[in-house]
PDB file of C-alpha atoms and ligand atoms in Angstrom:
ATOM      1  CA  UNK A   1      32.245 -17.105  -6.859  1.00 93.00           C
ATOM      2  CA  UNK A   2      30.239 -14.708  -8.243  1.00 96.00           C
ATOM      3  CA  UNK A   3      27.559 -12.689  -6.817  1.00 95.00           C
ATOM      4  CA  UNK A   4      24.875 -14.677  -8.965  1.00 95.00           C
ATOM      5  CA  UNK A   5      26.759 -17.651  -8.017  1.00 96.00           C
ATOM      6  CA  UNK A   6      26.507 -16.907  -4.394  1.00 97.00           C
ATOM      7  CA  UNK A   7      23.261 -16.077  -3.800  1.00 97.00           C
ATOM      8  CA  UNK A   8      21.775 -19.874  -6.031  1.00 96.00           C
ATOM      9  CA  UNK A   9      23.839 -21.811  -3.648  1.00 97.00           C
ATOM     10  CA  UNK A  10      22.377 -19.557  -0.450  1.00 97.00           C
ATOM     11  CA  UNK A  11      18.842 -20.174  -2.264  1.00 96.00           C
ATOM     12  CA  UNK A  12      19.931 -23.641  -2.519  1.00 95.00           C
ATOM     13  CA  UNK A  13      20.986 -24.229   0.688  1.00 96.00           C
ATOM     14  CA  UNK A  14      17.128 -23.001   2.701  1.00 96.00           C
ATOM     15  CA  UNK A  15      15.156 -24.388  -0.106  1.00 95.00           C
ATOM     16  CA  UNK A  16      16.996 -27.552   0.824  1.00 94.00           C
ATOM     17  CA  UNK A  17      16.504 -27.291   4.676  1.00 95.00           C
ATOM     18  CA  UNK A  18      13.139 -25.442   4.448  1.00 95.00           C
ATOM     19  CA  UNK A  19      11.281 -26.714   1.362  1.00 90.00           C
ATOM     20  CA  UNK A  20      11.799 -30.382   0.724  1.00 83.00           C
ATOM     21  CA  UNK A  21      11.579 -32.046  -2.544  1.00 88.00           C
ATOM     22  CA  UNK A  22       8.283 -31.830  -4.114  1.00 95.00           C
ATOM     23  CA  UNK A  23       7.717 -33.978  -6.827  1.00 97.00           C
ATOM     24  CA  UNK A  24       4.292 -31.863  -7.686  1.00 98.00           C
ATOM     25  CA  UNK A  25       6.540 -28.693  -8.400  1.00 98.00           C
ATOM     26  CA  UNK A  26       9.235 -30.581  -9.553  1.00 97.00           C
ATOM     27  CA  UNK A  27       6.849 -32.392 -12.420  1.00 98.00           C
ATOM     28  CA  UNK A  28       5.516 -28.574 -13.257  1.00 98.00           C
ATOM     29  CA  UNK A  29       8.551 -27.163 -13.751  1.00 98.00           C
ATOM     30  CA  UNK A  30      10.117 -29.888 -16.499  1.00 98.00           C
ATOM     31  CA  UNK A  31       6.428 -29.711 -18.018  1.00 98.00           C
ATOM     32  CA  UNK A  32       7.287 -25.986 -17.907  1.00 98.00           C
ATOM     33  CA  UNK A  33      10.586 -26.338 -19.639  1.00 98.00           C
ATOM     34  CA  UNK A  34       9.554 -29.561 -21.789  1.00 98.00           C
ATOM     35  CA  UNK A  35       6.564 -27.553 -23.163  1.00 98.00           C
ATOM     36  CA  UNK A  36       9.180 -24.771 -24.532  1.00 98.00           C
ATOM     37  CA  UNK A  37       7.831 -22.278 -21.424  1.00 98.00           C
ATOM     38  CA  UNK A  38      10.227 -19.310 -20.777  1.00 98.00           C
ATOM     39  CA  UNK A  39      11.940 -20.089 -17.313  1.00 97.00           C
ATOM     40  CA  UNK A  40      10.360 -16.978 -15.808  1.00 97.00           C
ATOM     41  CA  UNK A  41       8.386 -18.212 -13.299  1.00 98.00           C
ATOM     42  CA  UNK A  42       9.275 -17.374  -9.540  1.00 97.00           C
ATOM     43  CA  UNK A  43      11.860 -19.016  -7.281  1.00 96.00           C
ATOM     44  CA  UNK A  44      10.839 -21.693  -5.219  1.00 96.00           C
ATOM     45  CA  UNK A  45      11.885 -19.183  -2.582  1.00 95.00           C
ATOM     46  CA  UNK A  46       9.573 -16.899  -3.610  1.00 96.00           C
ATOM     47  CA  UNK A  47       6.433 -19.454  -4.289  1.00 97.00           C
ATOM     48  CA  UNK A  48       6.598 -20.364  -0.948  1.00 97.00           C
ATOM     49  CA  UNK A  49       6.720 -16.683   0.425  1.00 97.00           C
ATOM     50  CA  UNK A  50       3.606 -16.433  -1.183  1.00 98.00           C
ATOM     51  CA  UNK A  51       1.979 -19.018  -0.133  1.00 98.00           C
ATOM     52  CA  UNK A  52       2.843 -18.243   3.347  1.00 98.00           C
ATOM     53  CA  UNK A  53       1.498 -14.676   2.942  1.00 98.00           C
ATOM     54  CA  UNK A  54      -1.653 -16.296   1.913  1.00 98.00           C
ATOM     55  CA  UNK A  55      -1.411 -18.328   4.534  1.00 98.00           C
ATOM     56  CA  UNK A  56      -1.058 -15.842   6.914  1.00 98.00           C
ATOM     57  CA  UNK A  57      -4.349 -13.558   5.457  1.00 97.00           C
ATOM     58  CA  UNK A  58      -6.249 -16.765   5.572  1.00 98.00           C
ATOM     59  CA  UNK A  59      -6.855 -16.046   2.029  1.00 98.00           C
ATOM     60  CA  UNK A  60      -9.631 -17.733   0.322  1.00 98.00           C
ATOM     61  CA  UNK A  61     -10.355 -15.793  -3.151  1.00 98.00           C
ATOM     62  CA  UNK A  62      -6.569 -14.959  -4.987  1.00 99.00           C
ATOM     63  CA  UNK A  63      -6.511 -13.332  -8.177  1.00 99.00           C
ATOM     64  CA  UNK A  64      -3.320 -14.091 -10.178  1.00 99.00           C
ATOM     65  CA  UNK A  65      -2.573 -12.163 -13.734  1.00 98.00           C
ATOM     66  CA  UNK A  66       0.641 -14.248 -15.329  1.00 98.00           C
ATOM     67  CA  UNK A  67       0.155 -18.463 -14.996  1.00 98.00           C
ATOM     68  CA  UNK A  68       3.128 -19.448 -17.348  1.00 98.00           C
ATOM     69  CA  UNK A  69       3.199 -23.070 -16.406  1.00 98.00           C
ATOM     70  CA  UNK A  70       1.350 -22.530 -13.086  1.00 98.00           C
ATOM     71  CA  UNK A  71       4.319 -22.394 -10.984  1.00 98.00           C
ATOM     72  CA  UNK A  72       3.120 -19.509  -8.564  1.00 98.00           C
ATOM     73  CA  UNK A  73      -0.414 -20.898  -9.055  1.00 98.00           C
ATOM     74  CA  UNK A  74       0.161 -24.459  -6.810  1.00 98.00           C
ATOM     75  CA  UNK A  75       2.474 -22.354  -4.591  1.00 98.00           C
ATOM     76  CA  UNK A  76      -0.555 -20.318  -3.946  1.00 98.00           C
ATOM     77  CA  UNK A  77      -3.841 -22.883  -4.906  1.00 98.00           C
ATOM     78  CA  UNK A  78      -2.171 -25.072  -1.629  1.00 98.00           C
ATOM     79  CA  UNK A  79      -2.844 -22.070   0.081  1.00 98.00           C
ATOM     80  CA  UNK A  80      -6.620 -22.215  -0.455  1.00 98.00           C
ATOM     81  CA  UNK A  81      -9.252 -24.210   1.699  1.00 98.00           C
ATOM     82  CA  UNK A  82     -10.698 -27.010  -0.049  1.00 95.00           C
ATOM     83  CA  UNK A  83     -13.489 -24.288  -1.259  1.00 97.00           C
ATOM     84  CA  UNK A  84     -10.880 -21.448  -2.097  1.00 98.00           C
ATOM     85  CA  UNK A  85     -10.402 -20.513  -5.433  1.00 98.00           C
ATOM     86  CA  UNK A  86      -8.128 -19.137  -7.631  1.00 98.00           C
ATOM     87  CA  UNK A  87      -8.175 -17.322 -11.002  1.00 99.00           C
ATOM     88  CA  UNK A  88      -5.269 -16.635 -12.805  1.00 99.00           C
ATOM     89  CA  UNK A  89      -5.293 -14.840 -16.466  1.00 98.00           C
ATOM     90  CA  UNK A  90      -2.838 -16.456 -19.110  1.00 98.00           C
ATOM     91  CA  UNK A  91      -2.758 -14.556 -22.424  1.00 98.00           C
ATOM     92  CA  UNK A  92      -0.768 -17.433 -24.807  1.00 98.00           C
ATOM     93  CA  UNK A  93      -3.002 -20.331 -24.664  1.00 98.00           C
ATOM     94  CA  UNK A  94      -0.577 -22.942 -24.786  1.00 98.00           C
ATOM     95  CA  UNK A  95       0.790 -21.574 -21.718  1.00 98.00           C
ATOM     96  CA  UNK A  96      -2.835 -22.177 -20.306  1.00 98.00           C
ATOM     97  CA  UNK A  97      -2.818 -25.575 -21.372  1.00 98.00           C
ATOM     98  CA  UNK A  98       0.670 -26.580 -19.734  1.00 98.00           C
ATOM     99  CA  UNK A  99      -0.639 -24.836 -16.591  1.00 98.00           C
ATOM    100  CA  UNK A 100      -4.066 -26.899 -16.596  1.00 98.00           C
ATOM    101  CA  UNK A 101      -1.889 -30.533 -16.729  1.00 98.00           C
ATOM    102  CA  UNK A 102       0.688 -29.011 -14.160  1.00 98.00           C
ATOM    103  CA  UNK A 103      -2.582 -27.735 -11.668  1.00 98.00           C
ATOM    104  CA  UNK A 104      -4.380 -31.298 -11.960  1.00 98.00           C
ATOM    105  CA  UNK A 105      -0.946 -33.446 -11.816  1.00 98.00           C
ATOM    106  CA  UNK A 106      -0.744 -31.408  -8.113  1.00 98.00           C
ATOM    107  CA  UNK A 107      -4.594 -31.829  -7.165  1.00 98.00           C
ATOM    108  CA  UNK A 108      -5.550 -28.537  -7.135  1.00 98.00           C
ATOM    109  CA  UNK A 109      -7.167 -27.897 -10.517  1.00 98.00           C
ATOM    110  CA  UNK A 110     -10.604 -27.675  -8.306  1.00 97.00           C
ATOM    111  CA  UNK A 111      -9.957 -24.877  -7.372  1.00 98.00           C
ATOM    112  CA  UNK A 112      -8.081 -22.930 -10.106  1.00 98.00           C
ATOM    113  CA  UNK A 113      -9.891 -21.234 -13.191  1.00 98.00           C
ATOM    114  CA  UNK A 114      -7.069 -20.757 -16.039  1.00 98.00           C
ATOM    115  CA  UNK A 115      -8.831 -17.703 -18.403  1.00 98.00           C
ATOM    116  CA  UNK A 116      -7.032 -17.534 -21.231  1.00 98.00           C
ATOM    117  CA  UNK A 117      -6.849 -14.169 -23.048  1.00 98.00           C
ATOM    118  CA  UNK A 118      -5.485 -10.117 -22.561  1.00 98.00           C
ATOM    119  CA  UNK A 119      -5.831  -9.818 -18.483  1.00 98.00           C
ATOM    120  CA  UNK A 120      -6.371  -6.213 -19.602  1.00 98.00           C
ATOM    121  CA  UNK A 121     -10.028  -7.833 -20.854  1.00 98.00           C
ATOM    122  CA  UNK A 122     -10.740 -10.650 -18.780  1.00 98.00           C
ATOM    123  CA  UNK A 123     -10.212  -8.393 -15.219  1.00 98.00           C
ATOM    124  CA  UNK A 124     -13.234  -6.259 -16.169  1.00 98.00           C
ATOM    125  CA  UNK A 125     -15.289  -9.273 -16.223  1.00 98.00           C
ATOM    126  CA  UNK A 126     -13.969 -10.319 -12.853  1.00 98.00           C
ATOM    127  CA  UNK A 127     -16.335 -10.080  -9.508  1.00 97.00           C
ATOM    128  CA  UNK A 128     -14.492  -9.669  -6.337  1.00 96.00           C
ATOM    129  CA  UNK A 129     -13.732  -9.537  -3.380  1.00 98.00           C
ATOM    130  CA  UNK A 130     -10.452 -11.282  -3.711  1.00 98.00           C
ATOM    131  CA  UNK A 131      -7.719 -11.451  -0.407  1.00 98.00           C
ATOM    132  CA  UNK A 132      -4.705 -11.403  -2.147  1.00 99.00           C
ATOM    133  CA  UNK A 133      -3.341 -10.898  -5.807  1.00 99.00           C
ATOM    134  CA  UNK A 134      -0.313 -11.498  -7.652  1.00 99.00           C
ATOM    135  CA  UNK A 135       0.461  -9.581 -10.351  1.00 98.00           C
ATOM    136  CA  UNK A 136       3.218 -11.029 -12.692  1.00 98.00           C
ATOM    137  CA  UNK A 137       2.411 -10.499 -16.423  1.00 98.00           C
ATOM    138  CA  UNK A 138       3.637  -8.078 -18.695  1.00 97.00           C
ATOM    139  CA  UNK A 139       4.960  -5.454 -16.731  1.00 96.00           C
ATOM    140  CA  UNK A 140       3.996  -2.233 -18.841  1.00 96.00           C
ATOM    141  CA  UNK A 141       0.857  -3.032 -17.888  1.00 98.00           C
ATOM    142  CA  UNK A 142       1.118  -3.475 -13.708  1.00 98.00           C
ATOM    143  CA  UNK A 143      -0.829   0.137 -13.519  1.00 98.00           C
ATOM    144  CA  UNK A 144      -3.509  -1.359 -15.332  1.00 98.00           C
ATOM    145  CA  UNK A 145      -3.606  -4.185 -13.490  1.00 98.00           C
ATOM    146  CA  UNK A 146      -3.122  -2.779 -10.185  1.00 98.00           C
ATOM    147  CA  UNK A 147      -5.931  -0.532 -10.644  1.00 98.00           C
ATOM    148  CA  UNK A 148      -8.629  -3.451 -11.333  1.00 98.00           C
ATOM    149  CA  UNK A 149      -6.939  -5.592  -8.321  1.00 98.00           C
ATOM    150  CA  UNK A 150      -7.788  -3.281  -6.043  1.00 98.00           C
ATOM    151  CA  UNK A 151     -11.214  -2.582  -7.671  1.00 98.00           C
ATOM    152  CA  UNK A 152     -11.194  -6.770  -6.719  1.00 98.00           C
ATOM    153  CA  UNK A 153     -10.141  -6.615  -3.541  1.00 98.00           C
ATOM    154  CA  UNK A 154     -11.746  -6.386  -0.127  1.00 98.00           C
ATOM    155  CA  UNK A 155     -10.355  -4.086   3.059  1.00 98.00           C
ATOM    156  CA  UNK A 156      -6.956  -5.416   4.393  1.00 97.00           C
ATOM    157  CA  UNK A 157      -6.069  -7.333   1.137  1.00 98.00           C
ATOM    158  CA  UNK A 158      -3.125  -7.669  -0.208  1.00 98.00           C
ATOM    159  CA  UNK A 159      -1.920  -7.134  -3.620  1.00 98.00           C
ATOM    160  CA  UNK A 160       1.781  -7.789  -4.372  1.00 98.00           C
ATOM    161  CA  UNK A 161       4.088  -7.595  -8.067  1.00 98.00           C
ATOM    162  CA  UNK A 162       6.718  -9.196  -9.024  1.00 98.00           C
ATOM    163  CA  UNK A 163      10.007  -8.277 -10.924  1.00 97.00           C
ATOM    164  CA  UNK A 164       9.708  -4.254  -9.605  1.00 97.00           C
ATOM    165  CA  UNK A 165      13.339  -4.061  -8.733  1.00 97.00           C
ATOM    166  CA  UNK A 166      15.011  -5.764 -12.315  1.00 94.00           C
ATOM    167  CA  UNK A 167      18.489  -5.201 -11.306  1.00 95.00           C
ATOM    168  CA  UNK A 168      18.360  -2.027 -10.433  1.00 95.00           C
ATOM    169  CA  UNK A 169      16.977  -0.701 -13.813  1.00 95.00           C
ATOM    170  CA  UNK A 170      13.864   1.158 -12.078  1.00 96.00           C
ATOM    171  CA  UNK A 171      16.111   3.355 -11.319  1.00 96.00           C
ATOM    172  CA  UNK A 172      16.299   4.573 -15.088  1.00 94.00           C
ATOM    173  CA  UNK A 173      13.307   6.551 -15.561  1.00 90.00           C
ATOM    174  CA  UNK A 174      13.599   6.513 -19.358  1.00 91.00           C
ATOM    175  CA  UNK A 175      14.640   2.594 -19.085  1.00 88.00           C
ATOM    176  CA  UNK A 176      13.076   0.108 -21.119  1.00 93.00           C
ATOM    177  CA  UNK A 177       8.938  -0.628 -21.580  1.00 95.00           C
ATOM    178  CA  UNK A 178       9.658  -3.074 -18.441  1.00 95.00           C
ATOM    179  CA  UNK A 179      11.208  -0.471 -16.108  1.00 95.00           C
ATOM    180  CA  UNK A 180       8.828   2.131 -17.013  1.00 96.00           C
ATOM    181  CA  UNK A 181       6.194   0.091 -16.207  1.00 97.00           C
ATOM    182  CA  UNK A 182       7.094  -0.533 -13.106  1.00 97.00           C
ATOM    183  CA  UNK A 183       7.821   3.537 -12.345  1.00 97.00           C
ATOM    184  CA  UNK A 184       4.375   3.852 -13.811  1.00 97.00           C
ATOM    185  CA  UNK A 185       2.955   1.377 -11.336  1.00 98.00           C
ATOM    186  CA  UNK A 186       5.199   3.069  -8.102  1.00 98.00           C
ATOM    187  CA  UNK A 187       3.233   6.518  -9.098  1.00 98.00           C
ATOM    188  CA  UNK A 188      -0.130   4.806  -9.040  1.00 98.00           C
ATOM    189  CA  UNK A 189       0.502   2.557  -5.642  1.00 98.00           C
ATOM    190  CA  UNK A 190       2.289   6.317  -3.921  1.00 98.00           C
ATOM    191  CA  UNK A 191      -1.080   8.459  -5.204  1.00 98.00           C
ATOM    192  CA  UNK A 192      -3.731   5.849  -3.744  1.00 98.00           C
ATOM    193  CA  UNK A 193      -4.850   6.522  -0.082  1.00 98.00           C
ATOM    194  CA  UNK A 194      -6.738   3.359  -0.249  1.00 98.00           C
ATOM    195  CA  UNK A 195      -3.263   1.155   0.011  1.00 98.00           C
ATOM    196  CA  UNK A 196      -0.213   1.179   1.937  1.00 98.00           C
ATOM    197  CA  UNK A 197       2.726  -0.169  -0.119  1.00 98.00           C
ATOM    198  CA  UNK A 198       6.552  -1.089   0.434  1.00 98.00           C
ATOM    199  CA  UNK A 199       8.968  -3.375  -1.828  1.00 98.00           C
ATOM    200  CA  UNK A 200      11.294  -6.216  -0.799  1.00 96.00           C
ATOM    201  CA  UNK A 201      14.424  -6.283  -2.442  1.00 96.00           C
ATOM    202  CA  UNK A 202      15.261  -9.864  -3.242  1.00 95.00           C
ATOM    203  CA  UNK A 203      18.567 -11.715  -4.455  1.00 96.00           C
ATOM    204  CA  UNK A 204      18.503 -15.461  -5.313  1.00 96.00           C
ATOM    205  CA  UNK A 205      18.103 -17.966  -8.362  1.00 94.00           C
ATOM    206  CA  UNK A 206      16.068 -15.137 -10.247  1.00 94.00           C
ATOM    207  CA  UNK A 207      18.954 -12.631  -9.577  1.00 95.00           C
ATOM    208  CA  UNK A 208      18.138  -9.307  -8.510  1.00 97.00           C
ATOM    209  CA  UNK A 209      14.848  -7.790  -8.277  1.00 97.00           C
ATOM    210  CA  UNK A 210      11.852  -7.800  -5.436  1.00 97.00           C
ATOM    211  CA  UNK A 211       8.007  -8.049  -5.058  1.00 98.00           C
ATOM    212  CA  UNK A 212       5.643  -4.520  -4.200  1.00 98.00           C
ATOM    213  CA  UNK A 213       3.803  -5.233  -1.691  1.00 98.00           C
ATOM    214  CA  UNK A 214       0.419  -3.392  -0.724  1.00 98.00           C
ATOM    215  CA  UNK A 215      -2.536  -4.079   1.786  1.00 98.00           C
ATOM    216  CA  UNK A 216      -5.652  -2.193   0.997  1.00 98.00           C
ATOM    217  CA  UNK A 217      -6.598  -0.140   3.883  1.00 97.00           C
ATOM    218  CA  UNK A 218      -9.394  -0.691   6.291  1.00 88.00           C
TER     219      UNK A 218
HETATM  220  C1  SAM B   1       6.537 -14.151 -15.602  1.00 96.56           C
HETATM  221  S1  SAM B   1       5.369 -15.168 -16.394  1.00 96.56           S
HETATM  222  C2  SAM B   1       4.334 -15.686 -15.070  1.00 96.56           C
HETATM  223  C3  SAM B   1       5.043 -16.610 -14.137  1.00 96.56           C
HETATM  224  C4  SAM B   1       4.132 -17.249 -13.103  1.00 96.56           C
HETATM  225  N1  SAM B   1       3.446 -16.246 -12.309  1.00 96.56           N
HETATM  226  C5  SAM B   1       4.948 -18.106 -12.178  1.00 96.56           C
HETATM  227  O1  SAM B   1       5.682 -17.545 -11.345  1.00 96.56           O
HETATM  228  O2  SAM B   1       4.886 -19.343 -12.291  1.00 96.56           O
HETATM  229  C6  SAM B   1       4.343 -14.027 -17.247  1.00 96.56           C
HETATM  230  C7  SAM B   1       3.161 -14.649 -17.973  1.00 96.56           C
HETATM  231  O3  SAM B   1       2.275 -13.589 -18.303  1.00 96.56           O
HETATM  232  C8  SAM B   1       1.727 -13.865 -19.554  1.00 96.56           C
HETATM  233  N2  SAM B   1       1.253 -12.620 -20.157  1.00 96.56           N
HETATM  234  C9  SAM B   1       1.944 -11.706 -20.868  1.00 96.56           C
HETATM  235  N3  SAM B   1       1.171 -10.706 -21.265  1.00 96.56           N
HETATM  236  C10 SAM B   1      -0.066 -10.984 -20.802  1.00 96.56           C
HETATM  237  C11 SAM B   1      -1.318 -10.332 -20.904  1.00 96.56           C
HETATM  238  N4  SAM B   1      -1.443  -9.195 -21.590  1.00 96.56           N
HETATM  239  N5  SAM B   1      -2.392 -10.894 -20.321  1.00 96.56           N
HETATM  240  C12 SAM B   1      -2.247 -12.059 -19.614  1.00 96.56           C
HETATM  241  N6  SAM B   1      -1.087 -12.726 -19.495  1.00 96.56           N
HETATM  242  C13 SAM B   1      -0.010 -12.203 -20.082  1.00 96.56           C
HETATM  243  C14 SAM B   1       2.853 -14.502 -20.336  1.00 96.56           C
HETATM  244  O4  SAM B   1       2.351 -15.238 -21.456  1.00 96.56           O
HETATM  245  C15 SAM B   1       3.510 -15.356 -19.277  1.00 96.56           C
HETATM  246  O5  SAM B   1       2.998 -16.668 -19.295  1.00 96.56           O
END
């Protein structure tokens, strides 16, 4: 077995015992895949760690920059109070589009505003305070991004990234756009007295990589 192997039938084996079939998520992802989506979006693993981390906050305002298919987005919209609210910024608008049917086939497109377009132009516009946001777009961009979430966010949120590990390859400081990105983030997050910041290193169905996590300071 290999290592990739290994850790899919581990990720199999507590989604199975800890996350039982959900025909919501289920329906999004073969919209996803049926729509000609990149399979990109996070584990189911990982969907629920973030909606437990929401959870947790008692989050009520979540920023997202990345929908895809709106995976991540029901994994954290069922996080929300009935008056929470969501906005996640999709760039390719058929993306958007997939991720609108997905959000309303799981009854929570109440509370989740889809802006389609650059995030890089649609964050400026954005009024906080948000408690949490997930940043999962195009990674040479995370700086930007992480700069304007916590602009968004109010004392004690949380901010977290995906995909800052990549195998390994942030390691290579003149790696690709991706892994650059992600070094360029790490020096923004370790200059800022405002947050305190660690990663997770994560194996599973999405290989190996891990989420940054920071809570802005009180
Ligand atoms: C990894 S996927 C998001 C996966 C999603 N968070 C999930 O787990 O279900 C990244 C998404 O970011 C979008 N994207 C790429 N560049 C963007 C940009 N400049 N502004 C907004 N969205 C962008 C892509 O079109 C893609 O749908």
């Amino acid at each position: 077995m290999t290592d990739d192997e290994l850790w899919t039938a581990v990720d199999g084996y507590f989604d199975g015992a800890l996350s039982p079939s959900d025909p919501a998520l289920e329906a999004a992802l073969k919209a996803t895949q049926d729509g000609g989506l990149p399979n990109i979006q996070v584990s189911a693993a990982q969907g629920k760690q973030l909606n437990l981390l929401a959870r947790a906050i008692g989050a009520r305002r979540i920023l997202e920059v990345g929908t895809l298919g709106g995976y991540s987005a029901i994994w954290l919209a069922r996080a929300l109070p009935a008056d929470g609210q969501l906005i996640t910024c999709e760039l390719d608008p058929h993306h958007a589009e997939v991720a609108r049917a997905n959000l309303a086939n799981a009854g929570v497109a109440d509370r989740v505003d889809v802006r389609v377009g650059p995030a890089i132009d649609t964050l400026p516009q954005l009024e906080g305070p948000f408690d949490l946001a997930f940043i999962d777009a195009d990674k040479a961009s995370n700086a930007d991004y992480f700069v304007h979430a916590l602009r968004l966010s109010r004392p004690g949120a949380l901010i977290i990234v995906d995909n800052v590990v990549r195998g390994g390859r942030v390691l290579d400081a003149d790696g690709d756009t991706n892994a650059r990105g992600v070094r360029r983030l790490v020096d923004v997050v370790a200059a800022e007295p405002r947050v305190s910041a660690t990663t997770i290193q994560t194996v599973g169905t999405k290989g190996y990589d891990g989420f940054l996590l920071a809570i802005v300071n009180s």
